[in-house]
Tab-separated table of C-alpha atoms in Angstrom:
chain	number	residue	atom	x	y	z
A	1	UNK	CA	-23.272	14.516	-5.678
A	2	UNK	CA	-20.899	11.959	-6.934
A	3	UNK	CA	-17.997	11.567	-4.660
A	4	UNK	CA	-15.063	8.741	-5.835
A	5	UNK	CA	-12.440	8.161	-2.173
A	6	UNK	CA	-9.938	6.261	-2.984
A	7	UNK	CA	-5.734	6.803	-1.568
A	8	UNK	CA	-2.780	5.606	-2.094
A	9	UNK	CA	-2.041	5.434	-5.499
A	10	UNK	CA	1.993	4.775	-3.998
A	11	UNK	CA	2.930	5.374	-7.559
A	12	UNK	CA	6.127	5.183	-8.277
A	13	UNK	CA	6.206	1.901	-5.756
A	14	UNK	CA	7.644	-1.572	-7.091
A	15	UNK	CA	6.259	-5.165	-6.487
A	16	UNK	CA	9.078	-6.727	-4.579
A	17	UNK	CA	11.745	-4.911	-7.346
A	18	UNK	CA	9.951	-4.377	-10.086
A	19	UNK	CA	8.638	-2.173	-11.816
A	20	UNK	CA	4.661	-1.841	-12.156
A	21	UNK	CA	3.998	2.185	-12.973
A	22	UNK	CA	2.163	0.655	-15.889
A	23	UNK	CA	0.288	-1.614	-14.212
A	24	UNK	CA	-0.300	2.141	-12.289
A	25	UNK	CA	-1.673	3.431	-15.203
A	26	UNK	CA	-3.751	0.655	-15.738
A	27	UNK	CA	-5.274	1.393	-12.975
A	28	UNK	CA	-5.498	5.932	-13.666
A	29	UNK	CA	-6.971	4.582	-16.130
A	30	UNK	CA	-9.956	3.333	-14.891
A	31	UNK	CA	-10.106	6.446	-12.507
A	32	UNK	CA	-10.962	8.674	-15.479
A	33	UNK	CA	-13.047	6.015	-16.295
A	34	UNK	CA	-15.112	5.782	-13.647
A	35	UNK	CA	-15.152	9.640	-13.715
A	36	UNK	CA	-16.733	9.172	-16.651
A	37	UNK	CA	-19.134	6.894	-17.043
A	38	UNK	CA	-20.754	7.378	-13.347
A	39	UNK	CA	-20.533	11.795	-14.010
A	40	UNK	CA	-18.949	11.649	-10.850
A	41	UNK	CA	-18.657	15.111	-9.132
A	42	UNK	CA	-15.639	15.446	-7.368
A	43	UNK	CA	-12.272	13.264	-6.681
A	44	UNK	CA	-10.467	13.076	-3.227
A	45	UNK	CA	-6.906	11.346	-2.491
A	46	UNK	CA	-6.652	10.744	0.643
A	47	UNK	CA	-2.279	10.096	0.926
A	48	UNK	CA	-0.272	8.278	0.274
A	49	UNK	CA	0.158	9.907	-3.936
A	50	UNK	CA	3.644	9.052	-3.878
A	51	UNK	CA	5.921	6.403	-3.491
A	52	UNK	CA	8.791	8.340	-2.475
A	53	UNK	CA	8.265	11.616	-1.245
A	54	UNK	CA	11.325	12.747	-4.107
A	55	UNK	CA	9.977	10.919	-7.483
A	56	UNK	CA	10.769	9.595	-10.211
A	57	UNK	CA	10.409	12.294	-13.422
A	58	UNK	CA	7.546	9.918	-14.991
A	59	UNK	CA	6.199	9.337	-12.163
A	60	UNK	CA	5.399	12.952	-11.850
A	61	UNK	CA	4.150	13.028	-15.366
A	62	UNK	CA	1.403	10.473	-14.679
A	63	UNK	CA	0.083	12.418	-11.595
A	64	UNK	CA	0.695	15.662	-13.459
A	65	UNK	CA	-1.619	13.113	-17.072
A	66	UNK	CA	-4.554	11.422	-14.332
A	67	UNK	CA	-4.803	14.487	-12.469
A	68	UNK	CA	-5.129	16.660	-16.594
A	69	UNK	CA	-7.460	13.708	-17.586
A	70	UNK	CA	-10.542	14.262	-14.294
A	71	UNK	CA	-9.718	17.743	-14.891
A	72	UNK	CA	-10.920	16.896	-18.501
A	73	UNK	CA	-13.620	14.068	-17.444
A	74	UNK	CA	-15.210	16.790	-15.744
A	75	UNK	CA	-14.461	15.428	-11.691
A	76	UNK	CA	-12.313	17.897	-9.521
A	77	UNK	CA	-9.840	17.154	-6.992
A	78	UNK	CA	-8.617	17.342	-3.664
A	79	UNK	CA	-5.120	15.102	-2.225
A	80	UNK	CA	-4.295	15.210	0.849
A	81	UNK	CA	0.241	14.367	2.194
A	82	UNK	CA	0.081	10.483	3.173
A	83	UNK	CA	3.769	9.388	5.131
A	84	UNK	CA	5.278	8.280	2.035
A	85	UNK	CA	4.043	12.275	0.241
A	86	UNK	CA	6.699	15.252	0.666
A	87	UNK	CA	3.832	17.094	1.830
A	88	UNK	CA	5.681	20.768	0.894
A	89	UNK	CA	6.323	18.841	-2.554
A	90	UNK	CA	3.216	17.861	-3.210
A	91	UNK	CA	1.870	20.879	-1.791
A	92	UNK	CA	3.911	22.665	-3.644
A	93	UNK	CA	1.579	25.181	-6.167
A	94	UNK	CA	-1.673	24.560	-4.005
A	95	UNK	CA	-2.770	28.444	-4.791
A	96	UNK	CA	-2.526	28.740	-8.440
A	97	UNK	CA	-3.596	24.449	-8.232
A	98	UNK	CA	-6.779	24.863	-6.142
A	99	UNK	CA	-7.970	27.859	-9.676
A	100	UNK	CA	-8.041	25.366	-12.285
A	101	UNK	CA	-10.282	22.386	-9.965
A	102	UNK	CA	-6.996	20.117	-7.873
A	103	UNK	CA	-7.165	20.866	-4.433
A	104	UNK	CA	-3.894	20.007	-2.604
A	105	UNK	CA	-4.586	20.236	1.489
A	106	UNK	CA	-0.824	19.488	2.737
A	107	UNK	CA	-0.472	21.815	5.761
A	108	UNK	CA	-2.530	20.609	8.951
A	109	UNK	CA	-2.459	24.970	9.177
A	110	UNK	CA	-4.823	24.138	6.715
A	111	UNK	CA	-6.782	21.381	8.313
A	112	UNK	CA	-10.137	23.196	9.619
A	113	UNK	CA	-10.918	25.491	6.570
A	114	UNK	CA	-12.921	23.258	4.175
A	115	UNK	CA	-13.271	23.371	0.444
A	116	UNK	CA	-16.669	23.998	-0.378
A	117	UNK	CA	-18.241	22.565	-2.974
A	118	UNK	CA	-22.071	22.895	-4.733
A	119	UNK	CA	-23.725	21.984	-6.763
A	120	UNK	CA	-25.889	23.387	-8.461
A	121	UNK	CA	-28.635	23.010	-12.376
A	122	UNK	CA	-24.956	23.725	-13.841
A	123	UNK	CA	-23.270	21.341	-11.492
A	124	UNK	CA	-20.281	21.861	-9.394
A	125	UNK	CA	-19.238	25.033	-8.571
A	126	UNK	CA	-15.594	25.906	-5.239
A	127	UNK	CA	-17.310	28.677	-3.770
A	128	UNK	CA	-14.311	29.104	-1.411
A	129	UNK	CA	-10.698	26.928	-0.352
A	130	UNK	CA	-8.351	26.881	1.910
A	131	UNK	CA	-6.825	29.598	0.094
A	132	UNK	CA	-9.535	32.387	-0.927
A	133	UNK	CA	-12.253	32.922	-3.105
A	134	UNK	CA	-11.731	31.663	-6.507
A	135	UNK	CA	-12.849	34.296	-8.992
A	136	UNK	CA	-16.031	33.748	-10.635
A	137	UNK	CA	-17.898	31.960	-7.979
A	138	UNK	CA	-20.355	32.285	-5.012
A	139	UNK	CA	-21.963	30.878	-1.852
A	140	UNK	CA	-25.292	30.059	-2.692
A	141	UNK	CA	-25.337	28.650	-5.647
A	142	UNK	CA	-26.735	25.571	-5.304
A	143	UNK	CA	-28.685	23.771	-2.876
A	144	UNK	CA	-25.827	20.757	-2.032
A	145	UNK	CA	-22.702	22.210	-0.130
A	146	UNK	CA	-20.279	19.506	0.922
A	147	UNK	CA	-17.184	20.841	2.642
A	148	UNK	CA	-14.309	18.867	2.559
A	149	UNK	CA	-11.731	19.428	5.389
A	150	UNK	CA	-8.135	17.667	4.091
A	151	UNK	CA	-6.085	16.788	6.968
A	152	UNK	CA	-2.535	14.500	5.072
A	153	UNK	CA	-0.514	12.711	7.962
A	154	UNK	CA	0.870	13.796	10.964
A	155	UNK	CA	3.922	12.348	12.200
A	156	UNK	CA	3.418	12.654	16.018
A	157	UNK	CA	7.153	13.696	17.418
A	158	UNK	CA	6.879	16.483	15.018
A	159	UNK	CA	3.706	18.104	15.229
A	160	UNK	CA	2.826	17.625	18.336
A	161	UNK	CA	4.859	21.264	19.567
A	162	UNK	CA	2.981	23.556	17.115
A	163	UNK	CA	-0.188	21.405	17.972
A	164	UNK	CA	0.546	21.598	21.722
A	165	UNK	CA	-0.492	17.850	22.563
A	166	UNK	CA	0.546	14.448	23.582
A	167	UNK	CA	3.410	13.307	20.460
A	168	UNK	CA	0.604	10.290	19.675
A	169	UNK	CA	-1.182	9.741	16.756
A	170	UNK	CA	-4.328	9.960	19.158
A	171	UNK	CA	-2.859	12.664	20.143
A	172	UNK	CA	-2.277	14.727	17.297
A	173	UNK	CA	-4.636	14.326	15.440
A	174	UNK	CA	-6.811	14.541	17.875
A	175	UNK	CA	-5.878	18.333	18.413
A	176	UNK	CA	-6.823	19.495	14.134
A	177	UNK	CA	-10.098	17.469	14.825
A	178	UNK	CA	-11.302	19.650	18.210
A	179	UNK	CA	-10.175	23.056	15.442
A	180	UNK	CA	-12.553	20.698	12.282
A	181	UNK	CA	-15.108	20.378	14.254
A	182	UNK	CA	-15.509	23.875	15.675
A	183	UNK	CA	-15.493	24.640	12.211
A	184	UNK	CA	-18.400	21.931	11.408
A	185	UNK	CA	-20.168	23.384	13.967
A	186	UNK	CA	-20.919	26.389	12.228
A	187	UNK	CA	-22.443	25.588	9.221
A	188	UNK	CA	-26.178	24.599	8.793
A	189	UNK	CA	-26.638	22.508	6.357
A	190	UNK	CA	-22.738	21.812	5.115
A	191	UNK	CA	-22.778	18.427	4.375
A	192	UNK	CA	-19.582	16.847	6.262
A	193	UNK	CA	-16.125	14.297	4.278
A	194	UNK	CA	-12.633	14.362	6.143
A	195	UNK	CA	-9.780	12.830	4.538
A	196	UNK	CA	-7.835	11.508	6.905
A	197	UNK	CA	-4.462	9.602	6.910
A	198	UNK	CA	-4.296	7.588	10.361
A	199	UNK	CA	-4.561	3.670	11.289
A	200	UNK	CA	-7.881	3.444	12.727
A	201	UNK	CA	-8.767	0.752	15.474
A	202	UNK	CA	-9.923	-1.684	14.316
A	203	UNK	CA	-8.648	-1.207	10.872
A	204	UNK	CA	-7.278	-4.652	9.103
A	205	UNK	CA	-3.188	-3.665	8.164
A	206	UNK	CA	-1.002	-5.926	4.834
A	207	UNK	CA	1.870	-6.061	4.617
A	208	UNK	CA	2.879	-2.856	2.338
A	209	UNK	CA	1.841	-0.472	5.128
A	210	UNK	CA	4.331	1.323	7.013
A	211	UNK	CA	3.027	0.525	9.921
A	212	UNK	CA	4.542	1.663	13.318
A	213	UNK	CA	2.982	0.936	16.732
A	214	UNK	CA	3.977	0.797	19.353
A	215	UNK	CA	1.176	-0.494	22.092
A	216	UNK	CA	-1.109	1.394	20.139
A	217	UNK	CA	0.863	5.054	19.879
A	218	UNK	CA	-0.113	4.609	16.156
A	219	UNK	CA	-3.622	3.595	16.408
A	220	UNK	CA	-6.614	6.318	16.168
A	221	UNK	CA	-10.409	5.650	17.425
A	222	UNK	CA	-12.556	6.230	15.163
A	223	UNK	CA	-15.036	8.378	17.590
A	224	UNK	CA	-12.799	11.766	16.934
A	225	UNK	CA	-15.049	11.907	13.257
A	226	UNK	CA	-18.730	10.865	14.680
A	227	UNK	CA	-19.474	14.654	13.699
A	228	UNK	CA	-19.281	14.081	10.062
A	229	UNK	CA	-21.526	12.135	7.421
A	230	UNK	CA	-18.336	10.711	5.808
A	231	UNK	CA	-14.847	9.570	6.244
A	232	UNK	CA	-12.399	8.964	3.645
A	233	UNK	CA	-9.127	7.149	5.125
A	234	UNK	CA	-6.280	6.188	3.882
A	235	UNK	CA	-2.586	4.537	4.577
A	236	UNK	CA	-4.341	1.127	5.084
A	237	UNK	CA	-4.505	-1.042	1.565
A	238	UNK	CA	-7.180	-3.452	2.378
A	239	UNK	CA	-10.413	-1.820	1.248
A	240	UNK	CA	-12.961	-1.746	4.099
A	241	UNK	CA	-15.719	-0.156	6.641
A	242	UNK	CA	-14.392	0.371	9.798
A	243	UNK	CA	-18.495	2.155	10.478
A	244	UNK	CA	-21.033	3.171	7.920
A	245	UNK	CA	-19.059	7.275	8.326
A	246	UNK	CA	-15.686	5.754	8.488
A	247	UNK	CA	-14.175	3.854	5.278
A	248	UNK	CA	-10.998	2.740	4.010
A	249	UNK	CA	-10.870	2.234	-0.122
A	250	UNK	CA	-7.372	1.024	-0.412
A	251	UNK	CA	-4.554	0.871	-2.632
A	252	UNK	CA	-6.149	0.582	-6.416
A	253	UNK	CA	-2.889	-2.380	-7.030
A	254	UNK	CA	-1.942	-5.241	-4.436
A	255	UNK	CA	1.418	-4.202	-3.520
A	256	UNK	CA	1.757	-7.017	-0.849
A	257	UNK	CA	0.960	-10.774	-1.818
A	258	UNK	CA	-1.072	-10.559	1.628
A	259	UNK	CA	-3.029	-8.548	-1.136
A	260	UNK	CA	-3.809	-11.275	-2.050
A	261	UNK	CA	-6.696	-11.953	-3.422
A	262	UNK	CA	-8.290	-8.964	-2.157
A	263	UNK	CA	-10.677	-6.814	-4.109
A	264	UNK	CA	-9.599	-3.131	-5.375
A	265	UNK	CA	-10.874	-0.271	-5.771
A	266	UNK	CA	-12.469	2.973	-4.304
A	267	UNK	CA	-15.662	4.151	-2.659
A	268	UNK	CA	-18.578	5.801	-4.580
A	269	UNK	CA	-20.744	8.529	-2.907
A	270	UNK	CA	-24.058	9.572	-3.657
A	271	UNK	CA	-24.404	12.490	-1.381
A	272	UNK	CA	-27.669	15.105	-1.639
A	273	UNK	CA	-28.778	17.879	-0.040
A	274	UNK	CA	-30.272	15.618	2.896
A	275	UNK	CA	-26.618	14.716	2.965
A	276	UNK	CA	-24.976	11.141	1.660
A	277	UNK	CA	-27.267	9.356	0.356
A	278	UNK	CA	-25.657	6.454	-0.181
A	279	UNK	CA	-21.714	4.825	-0.088
A	280	UNK	CA	-21.610	1.566	-3.524
A	281	UNK	CA	-18.171	0.263	-4.092
A	282	UNK	CA	-16.161	0.527	-7.285
A	283	UNK	CA	-13.881	-2.416	-8.652
A	284	UNK	CA	-10.791	-2.137	-10.501
A	285	UNK	CA	-10.528	-4.757	-13.118
A	286	UNK	CA	-6.776	-3.669	-13.985
A	287	UNK	CA	-3.925	-4.696	-11.949
A	288	UNK	CA	-1.450	-7.405	-11.022
A	289	UNK	CA	-2.270	-11.718	-11.227
A	290	UNK	CA	-0.869	-12.147	-7.522
A	291	UNK	CA	-0.797	-16.299	-6.910
A	292	UNK	CA	0.687	-17.891	-3.605
A	293	UNK	CA	2.340	-21.585	-3.744
A	294	UNK	CA	2.885	-24.285	-0.502
A	295	UNK	CA	4.062	-27.783	-0.970
A	296	UNK	CA	7.358	-30.015	-2.479
A	297	UNK	CA	8.866	-29.143	-5.493
A	298	UNK	CA	8.430	-31.581	-7.741
A	299	UNK	CA	4.346	-31.211	-6.527
A	300	UNK	CA	4.019	-27.769	-7.839
A	301	UNK	CA	5.933	-27.388	-10.726
A	302	UNK	CA	3.605	-31.310	-12.032
A	303	UNK	CA	0.019	-30.155	-10.148
A	304	UNK	CA	-1.746	-28.989	-12.727
A	305	UNK	CA	-3.795	-27.243	-10.125
A	306	UNK	CA	-1.806	-24.732	-9.837
A	307	UNK	CA	-2.387	-23.938	-13.859
A	308	UNK	CA	-3.700	-20.229	-13.624
A	309	UNK	CA	-0.749	-19.532	-11.644
A	310	UNK	CA	1.003	-19.692	-15.103
A	311	UNK	CA	0.546	-16.323	-15.646
A	312	UNK	CA	0.847	-14.229	-11.618
A	313	UNK	CA	3.618	-13.043	-9.469
A	314	UNK	CA	3.581	-15.280	-7.327
A	315	UNK	CA	5.080	-16.547	-3.966
A	316	UNK	CA	6.569	-20.064	-2.872
A	317	UNK	CA	7.139	-21.746	-0.174
A	318	UNK	CA	8.542	-25.224	-1.304
A	319	UNK	CA	7.920	-27.571	1.849
A	320	UNK	CA	10.078	-30.518	1.150
A	321	UNK	CA	12.014	-31.574	4.281
A	322	UNK	CA	15.544	-30.766	3.181
A	323	UNK	CA	15.682	-27.328	0.971
A	324	UNK	CA	15.602	-28.057	-3.378
A	325	UNK	CA	18.896	-27.435	-5.366
A	326	UNK	CA	18.751	-24.129	-7.905
A	327	UNK	CA	15.403	-24.143	-6.151
A	328	UNK	CA	14.320	-21.340	-8.095
A	329	UNK	CA	15.838	-22.121	-11.644
A	330	UNK	CA	13.236	-24.371	-11.638
A	331	UNK	CA	10.392	-22.535	-9.971
A	332	UNK	CA	10.979	-20.072	-11.986
A	333	UNK	CA	10.925	-22.813	-15.373
A	334	UNK	CA	6.636	-22.684	-14.887
A	335	UNK	CA	6.291	-19.879	-13.192
A	336	UNK	CA	8.232	-17.000	-14.837
A	337	UNK	CA	6.841	-14.210	-11.710
A	338	UNK	CA	8.314	-16.127	-8.733
A	339	UNK	CA	9.119	-12.875	-7.520
A	340	UNK	CA	9.523	-14.171	-3.273
A	341	UNK	CA	10.641	-17.778	-2.455
A	342	UNK	CA	11.032	-19.104	1.174
A	343	UNK	CA	11.397	-22.810	2.107
A	344	UNK	CA	9.805	-23.620	4.853
A	345	UNK	CA	10.546	-27.609	5.628
A	346	UNK	CA	6.467	-29.901	7.311
A	347	UNK	CA	7.336	-30.451	10.660
A	348	UNK	CA	9.917	-27.947	10.946
A	349	UNK	CA	13.913	-28.329	11.078
A	350	UNK	CA	14.954	-26.289	14.074
A	351	UNK	CA	18.729	-27.418	14.944
A	352	UNK	CA	20.467	-25.078	17.907
A	353	UNK	CA	23.399	-23.950	18.005
A	354	UNK	CA	24.253	-27.020	20.867
A	355	UNK	CA	22.662	-29.293	18.805
A	356	UNK	CA	25.411	-27.751	15.288
A	357	UNK	CA	28.744	-26.689	17.722
A	358	UNK	CA	27.985	-30.773	19.051
A	359	UNK	CA	27.400	-32.042	14.887
A	360	UNK	CA	30.447	-29.901	14.077
A	361	UNK	CA	33.084	-31.319	16.772
A	362	UNK	CA	32.078	-35.101	16.174
A	363	UNK	CA	32.740	-34.683	12.374
A	364	UNK	CA	34.947	-38.092	11.561
A	365	UNK	CA	36.999	-36.216	8.813
A	366	UNK	CA	37.139	-32.646	7.050
A	367	UNK	CA	34.310	-33.894	3.835
A	368	UNK	CA	32.083	-34.727	6.449
A	369	UNK	CA	33.202	-31.592	8.813
A	370	UNK	CA	33.109	-29.468	5.154
A	371	UNK	CA	29.260	-31.515	4.965
A	372	UNK	CA	28.029	-30.706	8.183
A	373	UNK	CA	28.779	-27.174	7.333
A	374	UNK	CA	27.638	-27.054	4.331
A	375	UNK	CA	23.900	-28.869	5.974
A	376	UNK	CA	24.100	-26.262	8.133
A	377	UNK	CA	23.864	-22.897	5.666
A	378	UNK	CA	21.852	-24.626	3.020
A	379	UNK	CA	19.181	-26.395	5.549
A	380	UNK	CA	20.212	-29.610	3.529
A	381	UNK	CA	22.749	-32.758	3.014
A	382	UNK	CA	24.965	-31.972	-0.489
A	383	UNK	CA	24.327	-33.948	-3.886
A	384	UNK	CA	26.436	-36.567	-4.639
A	385	UNK	CA	27.690	-34.344	-7.620
A	386	UNK	CA	28.673	-31.750	-4.519
A	387	UNK	CA	29.831	-34.381	-2.622
A	388	UNK	CA	32.279	-35.498	-4.977
A	389	UNK	CA	33.750	-31.324	-5.347
A	390	UNK	CA	33.977	-31.590	-1.896
A	391	UNK	CA	36.212	-35.155	-1.868
A	392	UNK	CA	38.287	-33.155	-4.724
A	393	UNK	CA	39.102	-30.292	-2.708
A	394	UNK	CA	39.952	-31.717	0.708
A	395	UNK	CA	42.450	-34.013	-1.315
A	396	UNK	CA	44.411	-30.815	-3.085
A	397	UNK	CA	45.044	-29.219	-0.654
A	398	UNK	CA	46.207	-32.302	1.242
A	399	UNK	CA	48.853	-32.287	-1.553
A	400	UNK	CA	49.377	-29.328	-1.207
A	401	UNK	CA	50.528	-29.954	2.452
A	402	UNK	CA	52.199	-33.618	1.116
A	403	UNK	CA	53.770	-31.114	-1.371
A	404	UNK	CA	55.499	-28.969	1.238
């Protein structure tokens, strides 16, 4: 049985305010292609299917078409809700959709009731789901059986009272895992796969996750998954391995410049009668081409070494001693997809409030006062033309005062 571990689709997310639904659609198409080319039996999506609790219509249509194409390609799908999803909305129609091979696991109460998948010579069958038996399917059809436990994202303060545990991520997830572990112990000869959406200790985060961690309260230990054959994690957007059996698939598309250079893809599990036989990476070829540029403005505009970035989405950090005028306009003339521009002068440009107050007090004229204020706010001196405009404005004010 071949299982594809994905997560954090974040359908509908923008990149620095730019709509990238077309890029996400290409990533979804690649997943469908993987299912066809590799003969994948089961696709797991470990949370954050959508980027918002109330996605736009066209975003919902993309998910609908993607799930339909995955099913047409021959794989079944299990989705759990993440911290960006609305469990109630994502899970609506779960009982009906499970009969069509799309399994929506969005409640803590159902986490200890796995979806069982068995593979035989006739292909993949689903003997039972958290909502009861599927008509027409037996429970002993094949020799390879996988139990998929889907745990949605659990907000500690909301879930702790119901689970009677500490209001921490470790507390709520640990409480649910106790029930999952108990169910697993009752199933001999079954490979167990846990889907969870959490920040596991040791993971390397990026700038695009919504992380809430105060003194370690936002993290959980990988040890709570130790009794299972594989844990398919979501939440962190960088694909990585916490251990051989605990892994993040990462997001299919980069959602921050901190992900520049990170390979995007998924994990492909090969499961046999004796358990997980191997895990291999699959690589996304579509996605956002990102570039992080740093240097003086003129060097960036003229340097041939930056030519590959001309078609990329760019984050630019200028290091000029003074903030260049019309910097974004000039940068976009060469790098039109620049979406983030910062100024970090070499050696820093520290100026304490006291130093600024002293400089203002020492201004010998209104023109100099305006110039020092401009320099404090804009981090550069007035240009010759701007200084002339300031002088003209001061002269105009003085002229009106004299006429009074």
